Amino acid sequence: MNNIIIAEDHRLTAELLKRYLNNNFEQKIVSIASNGKILLSMLKQNIPDLLLLDLNMPEINGLKALRKIREQNKKIKIVVISAFNEQWIIKEAKQYGADLYFCKSIDFRKLLQIINKLEQNATDLPFAFT
């Protein structure tokens, strides 16, 4: 995956994700969206291969953004990365079209392994990693 957008309102988390991905992949991080409104605006100009999407963001939350994105684009790989691990939220994310769901407590190495498998279109991945 060459282009990645990180949608995360916590600047430190977003920058750490960006730095870790840049150090471990030959990825190009397109940009960081600090809220759902900015994310939807970015997607009008630049379609990433992968979107790392937080759910708890200002302006437009991640679930609403996910639903809008999937109405317009089915090809973007969308990985939700959230602090929430409630089953109803995980089910909604899946229903709205997320490809994978990670709790933020996941180890970075595990995240990278799963993203690699997603990139290779692996079909044996569970939906949620909590």
Coordinates of C-alpha atoms in Angstrom, one line a residue:
M1 CA 0.0 0.0 0.0
N2 CA 1.5 3.2 -1.1
N3 CA -0.8 5.8 0.2
I4 CA -2.2 6.0 3.7
I5 CA -4.3 8.5 5.5
I6 CA -4.5 8.5 9.3
A7 CA -7.7 9.9 10.7
E8 CA -6.9 10.5 14.4
D9 CA -7.7 13.6 16.5
H10 CA -4.9 12.9 19.1
R11 CA -1.8 14.5 17.5
L12 CA 0.7 12.4 19.5
T13 CA -1.1 9.1 18.5
A14 CA -1.3 10.2 14.8
E15 CA 2.4 11.2 14.7
L16 CA 3.5 8.0 16.4
L17 CA 1.5 5.9 13.9
K18 CA 2.9 7.9 11.0
R19 CA 6.5 7.6 12.2
Y20 CA 6.2 3.9 13.0
L21 CA 4.6 3.1 9.6
N22 CA 7.3 5.2 7.8
N23 CA 10.1 3.3 9.6
N24 CA 8.7 -0.1 8.9
F25 CA 7.2 0.1 5.5
E26 CA 8.0 1.8 2.3
Q27 CA 4.7 3.5 2.7
K28 CA 3.9 7.1 1.8
I29 CA 1.7 8.6 4.4
V30 CA -0.5 11.0 2.5
S31 CA -1.6 13.0 5.5
I32 CA -3.2 13.1 8.9
A33 CA -6.8 14.2 9.4
S34 CA -7.6 15.5 12.8
N35 CA -11.4 15.1 12.5
G36 CA -14.0 13.5 10.3
K37 CA -14.9 16.7 8.4
I38 CA -11.3 17.2 7.4
L39 CA -11.0 13.5 6.4
L40 CA -14.0 13.7 4.1
S41 CA -12.6 16.8 2.5
M42 CA -9.2 15.2 1.9
L43 CA -10.9 12.2 0.3
K44 CA -12.4 14.4 -2.4
Q45 CA -8.8 15.2 -3.6
N46 CA -6.8 12.1 -2.7
I47 CA -8.0 8.5 -2.4
P48 CA -5.6 6.4 -0.3
D49 CA -5.0 2.7 -0.5
L50 CA -5.4 2.4 3.3
L51 CA -7.3 4.5 5.8
L52 CA -6.5 4.2 9.5
L53 CA -9.7 5.5 11.2
D54 CA -10.3 6.5 14.8
L55 CA -13.9 6.5 15.8
N56 CA -14.0 9.2 18.5
M57 CA -13.2 12.3 16.5
P58 CA -14.7 15.8 16.6
E59 CA -16.9 17.4 13.9
I60 CA -17.9 14.1 12.3
N61 CA -17.2 10.9 14.2
G62 CA -15.5 7.9 12.7
L63 CA -18.7 5.8 12.3
K64 CA -20.5 8.5 10.4
A65 CA -17.4 9.1 8.3
L66 CA -17.1 5.4 7.6
R67 CA -20.6 5.2 6.4
K68 CA -20.2 8.2 4.1
I69 CA -16.9 6.9 2.7
R70 CA -18.4 3.5 1.9
E71 CA -21.3 5.1 0.1
Q72 CA -18.8 6.6 -2.3
N73 CA -15.9 4.2 -2.4
K74 CA -15.7 0.5 -1.8
K75 CA -12.1 0.0 -2.7
I76 CA -10.3 1.8 0.1
K77 CA -9.1 -0.6 2.8
I78 CA -10.4 0.9 6.0
V79 CA -8.9 -0.2 9.4
V80 CA -10.6 1.2 12.4
I81 CA -8.3 1.8 15.3
S82 CA -10.2 2.7 18.4
A83 CA -10.1 2.7 22.2
F84 CA -13.6 1.3 22.2
N85 CA -13.9 -2.5 22.5
E86 CA -17.7 -2.7 23.0
Q87 CA -19.3 -5.3 20.8
W88 CA -22.0 -3.1 19.5
I89 CA -19.5 -0.6 18.2
I90 CA -17.4 -3.3 16.6
K91 CA -20.6 -4.7 14.9
E92 CA -21.5 -1.2 13.6
A93 CA -18.0 -0.7 12.2
K94 CA -18.3 -4.0 10.4
Q95 CA -21.8 -3.2 9.2
Y96 CA -20.7 0.2 7.9
G97 CA -17.9 -1.3 5.8
A98 CA -14.7 -1.4 7.9
D99 CA -12.3 -4.1 6.7
L100 CA -10.7 -4.6 10.2
Y101 CA -11.1 -3.3 13.7
F102 CA -8.2 -2.9 16.2
C103 CA -8.3 -1.7 19.8
K104 CA -5.6 0.9 20.5
S105 CA -4.0 -1.5 23.0
I106 CA -2.7 -3.6 20.1
D107 CA 1.1 -4.0 19.8
F108 CA 2.6 -2.1 16.9
R109 CA 4.2 -5.2 15.5
K110 CA 0.9 -7.0 15.5
L111 CA -0.7 -4.1 13.7
L112 CA 2.0 -4.2 11.0
Q113 CA 1.7 -7.9 10.5
I114 CA -2.1 -7.6 10.0
I115 CA -1.7 -4.7 7.6
N116 CA 0.7 -6.7 5.6
K117 CA -1.8 -9.6 5.4
L118 CA -4.6 -7.1 4.5
E119 CA -2.3 -5.7 1.7
Q120 CA -1.9 -9.3 0.4
N121 CA -5.8 -9.7 0.4
A122 CA -5.6 -12.5 3.0
T123 CA -9.1 -14.0 3.6
D124 CA -8.3 -15.7 6.9
L125 CA -8.2 -12.6 9.1
P126 CA -10.6 -12.2 11.9
F127 CA -12.5 -8.8 11.8
A128 CA -11.7 -7.6 15.3
F129 CA -8.5 -7.5 17.3
T130 CA -9.4 -6.6 20.8

